[in-house]
């Protein structure tokens, strides 16, 4: 059976699960579906839902924040509203020197639409995208 027939979940390494919980739950407003162990840390991981399904596994690891690439993207209907809500919660929007951003930090997406990026406390990068 091809992998396209199975659900996919992004896994994000963090250096401190409690700091991550404060960010993912406190600032992003994600609700944990469950917590569990990560390697030798008994309560070192959380699984969060997106659109009602498990979508994001956050776990404590020594490999946290080791890539500058975007690790996961939320596709949203109202990008301006989501960026405003995250900014009000204390989440910084990342601006890249080579791109032109509006006042909120949103830029045009290749192929049309708009995009903004933010990072968690470990420097893991996430995107928010909208078609308009």
Short mmCIF file of N, CA and C in Angstrom, two decimals:
data_model
loop_
_atom_site.label_atom_id
_atom_site.label_comp_id
_atom_site.label_asym_id
_atom_site.label_seq_id
_atom_site.Cartn_x
_atom_site.Cartn_y
_atom_site.Cartn_z
N UNK A 1 0.86 -1.17 0.00
CA UNK A 1 0.00 0.00 0.00
C UNK A 1 0.90 1.24 0.00
N UNK A 2 0.65 2.22 -0.86
CA UNK A 2 1.53 3.40 -0.93
C UNK A 2 1.41 4.29 0.30
N UNK A 3 2.47 5.00 0.60
CA UNK A 3 2.46 5.90 1.75
C UNK A 3 1.38 6.97 1.64
N UNK A 4 0.99 7.33 0.42
CA UNK A 4 -0.04 8.35 0.24
C UNK A 4 -1.39 7.94 0.84
N UNK A 5 -1.56 6.69 1.18
CA UNK A 5 -2.79 6.20 1.78
C UNK A 5 -2.80 6.32 3.30
N UNK A 6 -1.72 6.82 3.87
CA UNK A 6 -1.58 6.87 5.32
C UNK A 6 -1.43 8.30 5.82
N UNK A 7 -1.91 8.58 7.05
CA UNK A 7 -1.73 9.92 7.62
C UNK A 7 -0.26 10.23 7.82
N UNK A 8 0.05 11.51 7.78
CA UNK A 8 1.42 11.99 7.98
C UNK A 8 1.43 12.95 9.15
N UNK A 9 2.44 12.85 10.00
CA UNK A 9 2.58 13.73 11.16
C UNK A 9 3.99 14.30 11.17
N UNK A 10 4.11 15.62 11.34
CA UNK A 10 5.42 16.25 11.47
C UNK A 10 5.94 16.04 12.89
N UNK A 11 7.24 15.79 13.02
CA UNK A 11 7.88 15.64 14.31
C UNK A 11 8.90 16.76 14.48
N UNK A 12 8.81 17.46 15.61
CA UNK A 12 9.64 18.63 15.87
C UNK A 12 10.44 18.40 17.14
N UNK A 13 11.76 18.45 17.03
CA UNK A 13 12.63 18.29 18.19
C UNK A 13 12.76 19.62 18.94
N UNK A 14 12.65 19.58 20.26
CA UNK A 14 12.82 20.75 21.12
C UNK A 14 13.82 20.42 22.21
N UNK A 15 14.48 21.44 22.73
CA UNK A 15 15.49 21.19 23.75
C UNK A 15 14.91 21.08 25.15
N UNK A 16 13.74 21.67 25.39
CA UNK A 16 13.12 21.68 26.71
C UNK A 16 11.61 21.53 26.52
N UNK A 17 11.06 20.39 26.89
CA UNK A 17 9.64 20.13 26.64
C UNK A 17 8.75 21.10 27.39
N UNK A 18 9.12 21.52 28.59
CA UNK A 18 8.27 22.45 29.34
C UNK A 18 8.25 23.83 28.68
N UNK A 19 9.39 24.28 28.18
CA UNK A 19 9.43 25.54 27.43
C UNK A 19 8.61 25.41 26.15
N UNK A 20 8.70 24.26 25.51
CA UNK A 20 7.93 24.02 24.29
C UNK A 20 6.43 24.01 24.58
N UNK A 21 6.01 23.37 25.66
CA UNK A 21 4.60 23.35 26.04
C UNK A 21 4.09 24.78 26.25
N UNK A 22 4.88 25.61 26.91
CA UNK A 22 4.48 27.01 27.12
C UNK A 22 4.29 27.73 25.79
N UNK A 23 5.13 27.43 24.81
CA UNK A 23 5.02 28.07 23.50
C UNK A 23 3.88 27.48 22.67
N UNK A 24 3.88 26.18 22.47
CA UNK A 24 2.91 25.55 21.59
C UNK A 24 1.48 25.65 22.14
N UNK A 25 1.33 25.51 23.44
CA UNK A 25 0.00 25.60 24.03
C UNK A 25 -0.35 27.04 24.44
N UNK A 26 0.61 27.73 25.08
CA UNK A 26 0.34 29.07 25.58
C UNK A 26 0.28 30.13 24.50
N UNK A 27 1.20 30.10 23.55
CA UNK A 27 1.24 31.13 22.51
C UNK A 27 0.52 30.74 21.23
N UNK A 28 0.66 29.49 20.81
CA UNK A 28 -0.01 29.05 19.58
C UNK A 28 -1.43 28.57 19.82
N UNK A 29 -1.75 28.24 21.07
CA UNK A 29 -3.10 27.79 21.38
C UNK A 29 -3.40 26.37 20.97
N UNK A 30 -2.36 25.55 20.74
CA UNK A 30 -2.59 24.15 20.36
C UNK A 30 -3.02 23.35 21.59
N UNK A 31 -3.90 22.40 21.37
CA UNK A 31 -4.38 21.53 22.43
C UNK A 31 -3.71 20.16 22.31
N UNK A 32 -3.09 19.68 23.39
CA UNK A 32 -2.45 18.36 23.29
C UNK A 32 -3.48 17.23 23.26
N UNK A 33 -3.24 16.28 22.38
CA UNK A 33 -4.07 15.07 22.35
C UNK A 33 -3.56 14.08 23.38
N UNK A 34 -2.24 14.05 23.52
CA UNK A 34 -1.63 13.15 24.50
C UNK A 34 -0.18 13.56 24.75
N UNK A 35 0.34 13.09 25.87
CA UNK A 35 1.75 13.26 26.17
C UNK A 35 2.34 11.88 26.37
N UNK A 36 3.65 11.80 26.27
CA UNK A 36 4.29 10.51 26.42
C UNK A 36 5.78 10.67 26.59
N UNK A 37 6.49 9.57 26.56
CA UNK A 37 7.94 9.61 26.76
C UNK A 37 8.69 10.03 25.49
N UNK A 38 9.89 10.51 25.70
CA UNK A 38 10.83 10.80 24.61
C UNK A 38 12.18 10.31 25.07
N UNK A 39 12.65 9.26 24.46
CA UNK A 39 13.91 8.61 24.86
C UNK A 39 13.82 8.29 26.36
N UNK A 40 14.69 8.89 27.18
CA UNK A 40 14.70 8.60 28.62
C UNK A 40 13.89 9.61 29.43
N UNK A 41 13.13 10.49 28.77
CA UNK A 41 12.35 11.52 29.46
C UNK A 41 10.90 11.04 29.53
N UNK A 42 10.42 10.70 30.73
CA UNK A 42 9.09 10.08 30.86
C UNK A 42 7.96 10.91 30.25
N UNK A 43 7.96 12.21 30.40
CA UNK A 43 6.89 13.08 29.90
C UNK A 43 7.47 14.06 28.87
N UNK A 44 8.31 13.56 27.97
CA UNK A 44 9.08 14.41 27.08
C UNK A 44 8.50 14.68 25.71
N UNK A 45 7.22 14.32 25.48
CA UNK A 45 6.65 14.58 24.16
C UNK A 45 5.18 14.95 24.27
N UNK A 46 4.69 15.63 23.24
CA UNK A 46 3.28 15.98 23.12
C UNK A 46 2.86 15.74 21.67
N UNK A 47 1.64 15.31 21.48
CA UNK A 47 1.04 15.21 20.16
C UNK A 47 -0.09 16.22 20.12
N UNK A 48 -0.05 17.10 19.11
CA UNK A 48 -1.06 18.14 18.93
C UNK A 48 -1.87 17.86 17.68
N UNK A 49 -3.11 18.33 17.68
CA UNK A 49 -4.00 18.13 16.54
C UNK A 49 -4.04 19.38 15.68
N UNK A 50 -4.36 19.18 14.41
CA UNK A 50 -4.68 20.26 13.48
C UNK A 50 -5.88 19.76 12.69
N UNK A 51 -6.92 20.57 12.62
CA UNK A 51 -8.16 20.20 11.93
C UNK A 51 -8.71 18.88 12.44
N UNK A 52 -8.54 18.63 13.75
CA UNK A 52 -9.12 17.46 14.38
C UNK A 52 -8.33 16.17 14.32
N UNK A 53 -7.20 16.17 13.63
CA UNK A 53 -6.41 14.95 13.51
C UNK A 53 -5.01 15.17 14.08
N UNK A 54 -4.39 14.11 14.62
CA UNK A 54 -3.01 14.26 15.09
C UNK A 54 -2.12 14.77 13.95
N UNK A 55 -1.37 15.84 14.22
CA UNK A 55 -0.60 16.45 13.13
C UNK A 55 0.82 16.81 13.52
N UNK A 56 1.07 17.05 14.79
CA UNK A 56 2.38 17.57 15.19
C UNK A 56 2.85 16.84 16.44
N UNK A 57 4.00 16.18 16.33
CA UNK A 57 4.63 15.51 17.46
C UNK A 57 5.80 16.37 17.89
N UNK A 58 5.76 16.88 19.12
CA UNK A 58 6.83 17.70 19.67
C UNK A 58 7.52 16.87 20.75
N UNK A 59 8.83 16.70 20.61
CA UNK A 59 9.54 15.83 21.55
C UNK A 59 10.89 16.42 21.92
N UNK A 60 11.30 16.15 23.15
CA UNK A 60 12.58 16.66 23.63
C UNK A 60 13.71 15.81 23.05
N UNK A 61 14.73 16.52 22.50
CA UNK A 61 15.85 15.83 21.86
C UNK A 61 17.06 16.75 21.80
N UNK A 62 18.22 16.17 21.76
CA UNK A 62 19.44 16.95 21.61
C UNK A 62 19.61 17.50 20.20
N UNK A 63 18.78 17.08 19.26
CA UNK A 63 18.87 17.57 17.88
C UNK A 63 18.00 18.81 17.62
N UNK A 64 17.43 19.38 18.65
CA UNK A 64 16.51 20.52 18.51
C UNK A 64 17.14 21.69 17.79
N UNK A 65 16.37 22.30 16.89
CA UNK A 65 16.77 23.53 16.24
C UNK A 65 17.96 23.43 15.31
N UNK A 66 18.21 22.27 14.74
CA UNK A 66 19.42 22.10 13.92
C UNK A 66 19.20 22.33 12.43
N UNK A 67 17.99 22.74 12.02
CA UNK A 67 17.77 23.04 10.61
C UNK A 67 17.11 24.41 10.47
N UNK A 68 17.47 25.13 9.44
CA UNK A 68 16.86 26.43 9.16
C UNK A 68 15.65 26.29 8.23
N UNK A 69 15.41 25.10 7.74
CA UNK A 69 14.31 24.87 6.81
C UNK A 69 12.96 24.94 7.52
N UNK A 70 11.92 25.24 6.77
CA UNK A 70 10.56 25.21 7.30
C UNK A 70 10.18 23.75 7.56
N UNK A 71 9.72 23.48 8.78
CA UNK A 71 9.42 22.11 9.18
C UNK A 71 7.96 21.72 9.00
N UNK A 72 7.06 22.69 9.09
CA UNK A 72 5.63 22.41 8.91
C UNK A 72 4.94 23.71 8.52
N UNK A 73 3.82 23.57 7.82
CA UNK A 73 3.07 24.73 7.33
C UNK A 73 1.60 24.56 7.66
N UNK A 74 1.01 25.64 8.20
CA UNK A 74 -0.43 25.69 8.40
C UNK A 74 -1.02 26.45 7.21
N UNK A 75 -2.07 25.88 6.61
CA UNK A 75 -2.78 26.53 5.51
C UNK A 75 -4.03 27.15 6.11
N UNK A 76 -4.11 28.48 6.05
CA UNK A 76 -5.15 29.22 6.77
C UNK A 76 -6.00 30.03 5.80
N UNK A 77 -7.21 30.37 6.23
CA UNK A 77 -8.11 31.17 5.40
C UNK A 77 -7.81 32.67 5.53
N UNK A 78 -7.53 33.13 6.76
CA UNK A 78 -7.31 34.56 7.00
C UNK A 78 -5.93 34.77 7.60
N UNK A 79 -4.95 34.90 6.73
CA UNK A 79 -3.55 35.01 7.16
C UNK A 79 -3.33 36.25 8.02
N UNK A 80 -3.94 37.38 7.65
CA UNK A 80 -3.76 38.60 8.43
C UNK A 80 -4.23 38.40 9.87
N UNK A 81 -5.39 37.79 10.05
CA UNK A 81 -5.93 37.57 11.39
C UNK A 81 -5.04 36.64 12.20
N UNK A 82 -4.61 35.55 11.61
CA UNK A 82 -3.75 34.60 12.32
C UNK A 82 -2.44 35.25 12.72
N UNK A 83 -1.82 36.00 11.82
CA UNK A 83 -0.57 36.70 12.15
C UNK A 83 -0.82 37.70 13.27
N UNK A 84 -1.91 38.45 13.21
CA UNK A 84 -2.22 39.41 14.29
C UNK A 84 -2.40 38.71 15.62
N UNK A 85 -3.10 37.57 15.63
CA UNK A 85 -3.31 36.82 16.87
C UNK A 85 -2.00 36.28 17.43
N UNK A 86 -1.16 35.73 16.57
CA UNK A 86 0.13 35.22 17.04
C UNK A 86 1.02 36.34 17.55
N UNK A 87 1.04 37.45 16.84
CA UNK A 87 1.85 38.59 17.27
C UNK A 87 1.38 39.09 18.63
N UNK A 88 0.07 39.18 18.83
CA UNK A 88 -0.49 39.62 20.11
C UNK A 88 -0.12 38.65 21.24
N UNK A 89 0.05 37.37 20.89
CA UNK A 89 0.44 36.36 21.89
C UNK A 89 1.94 36.36 22.15
N UNK A 90 2.68 37.19 21.44
CA UNK A 90 4.13 37.27 21.65
C UNK A 90 4.96 36.46 20.70
N UNK A 91 4.36 35.96 19.63
CA UNK A 91 5.11 35.18 18.64
C UNK A 91 5.66 36.16 17.60
N UNK A 92 6.97 36.13 17.38
CA UNK A 92 7.60 37.00 16.40
C UNK A 92 7.50 36.42 15.00
N UNK A 93 7.21 37.28 14.04
CA UNK A 93 7.16 36.87 12.64
C UNK A 93 8.55 37.08 12.05
N UNK A 94 9.07 36.07 11.38
CA UNK A 94 10.42 36.11 10.82
C UNK A 94 10.39 36.87 9.48
N UNK A 95 11.35 37.75 9.31
CA UNK A 95 11.50 38.49 8.05
C UNK A 95 12.84 38.10 7.43
N UNK A 96 12.79 37.80 6.16
CA UNK A 96 14.01 37.42 5.44
C UNK A 96 14.46 38.58 4.57
N UNK A 97 15.76 38.91 4.64
CA UNK A 97 16.31 40.07 3.93
C UNK A 97 16.04 40.04 2.43
N UNK A 98 16.03 38.88 1.83
CA UNK A 98 15.89 38.78 0.38
C UNK A 98 14.43 38.91 -0.09
N UNK A 99 13.48 39.04 0.83
CA UNK A 99 12.06 39.13 0.48
C UNK A 99 11.48 40.47 0.91
N UNK A 100 10.42 40.88 0.24
CA UNK A 100 9.70 42.10 0.60
C UNK A 100 8.50 41.69 1.45
N UNK A 101 8.42 42.24 2.65
CA UNK A 101 7.35 41.91 3.59
C UNK A 101 6.45 43.12 3.78
N UNK A 102 5.18 42.87 4.08
CA UNK A 102 4.30 43.98 4.44
C UNK A 102 4.50 44.31 5.92
N UNK A 103 3.70 45.21 6.46
CA UNK A 103 3.86 45.65 7.84
C UNK A 103 3.72 44.51 8.84
N UNK A 104 2.95 43.48 8.51
CA UNK A 104 2.76 42.33 9.41
C UNK A 104 3.89 41.31 9.29
N UNK A 105 4.70 41.40 8.25
CA UNK A 105 5.75 40.41 8.00
C UNK A 105 5.33 39.37 6.99
N UNK A 106 4.23 39.60 6.29
CA UNK A 106 3.72 38.67 5.28
C UNK A 106 4.33 39.03 3.93
N UNK A 107 4.62 38.02 3.14
CA UNK A 107 5.21 38.23 1.81
C UNK A 107 4.46 37.40 0.77
N UNK A 108 4.69 37.73 -0.48
CA UNK A 108 4.08 36.96 -1.58
C UNK A 108 4.69 35.57 -1.61
N UNK A 109 3.86 34.57 -1.89
CA UNK A 109 4.31 33.19 -1.99
C UNK A 109 4.59 32.86 -3.46
N UNK A 110 5.62 32.11 -3.71
CA UNK A 110 5.92 31.66 -5.07
C UNK A 110 4.70 30.94 -5.62
N UNK A 111 4.29 31.28 -6.81
CA UNK A 111 3.13 30.64 -7.44
C UNK A 111 1.81 31.27 -7.05
N UNK A 112 1.84 32.34 -6.26
CA UNK A 112 0.61 33.02 -5.85
C UNK A 112 0.29 32.78 -4.39
N UNK A 113 -0.52 33.64 -3.83
CA UNK A 113 -0.86 33.54 -2.42
C UNK A 113 0.13 34.31 -1.56
N UNK A 114 0.02 34.12 -0.25
CA UNK A 114 0.87 34.85 0.71
C UNK A 114 1.38 33.89 1.77
N UNK A 115 2.49 34.28 2.41
CA UNK A 115 3.14 33.41 3.39
C UNK A 115 3.81 34.25 4.47
N UNK A 116 3.85 33.70 5.68
CA UNK A 116 4.60 34.29 6.79
C UNK A 116 5.24 33.14 7.57
N UNK A 117 6.33 33.45 8.23
CA UNK A 117 7.05 32.44 9.01
C UNK A 117 7.19 32.89 10.46
N UNK A 118 7.30 31.90 11.35
CA UNK A 118 7.63 32.16 12.75
C UNK A 118 8.48 31.01 13.25
N UNK A 119 9.10 31.21 14.42
CA UNK A 119 9.95 30.17 14.99
C UNK A 119 9.56 29.89 16.43
N UNK A 120 9.80 28.65 16.85
CA UNK A 120 9.60 28.31 18.26
C UNK A 120 10.85 28.70 19.03
N UNK A 121 10.88 28.52 20.36
CA UNK A 121 12.05 28.93 21.14
C UNK A 121 13.37 28.27 20.73
N UNK A 122 13.32 27.12 20.06
CA UNK A 122 14.54 26.44 19.60
C UNK A 122 14.97 26.86 18.21
N UNK A 123 14.21 27.75 17.57
CA UNK A 123 14.54 28.18 16.22
C UNK A 123 13.97 27.29 15.13
N UNK A 124 13.07 26.37 15.51
CA UNK A 124 12.37 25.57 14.50
C UNK A 124 11.42 26.49 13.74
N UNK A 125 11.46 26.44 12.42
CA UNK A 125 10.69 27.37 11.59
C UNK A 125 9.41 26.75 11.08
N UNK A 126 8.32 27.52 11.19
CA UNK A 126 7.01 27.12 10.71
C UNK A 126 6.49 28.20 9.76
N UNK A 127 5.61 27.81 8.84
CA UNK A 127 5.02 28.76 7.91
C UNK A 127 3.50 28.78 8.09
N UNK A 128 2.95 29.92 7.70
CA UNK A 128 1.51 30.11 7.58
C UNK A 128 1.26 30.53 6.15
N UNK A 129 0.39 29.84 5.44
CA UNK A 129 0.14 30.18 4.03
C UNK A 129 -1.35 30.35 3.79
N UNK A 130 -1.64 31.24 2.83
CA UNK A 130 -3.02 31.45 2.38
C UNK A 130 -3.00 31.69 0.88
N UNK A 131 -4.07 31.27 0.23
CA UNK A 131 -4.15 31.44 -1.22
C UNK A 131 -4.43 32.88 -1.64
N UNK A 132 -4.93 33.68 -0.73
CA UNK A 132 -5.23 35.09 -1.06
C UNK A 132 -4.54 36.03 -0.09
#
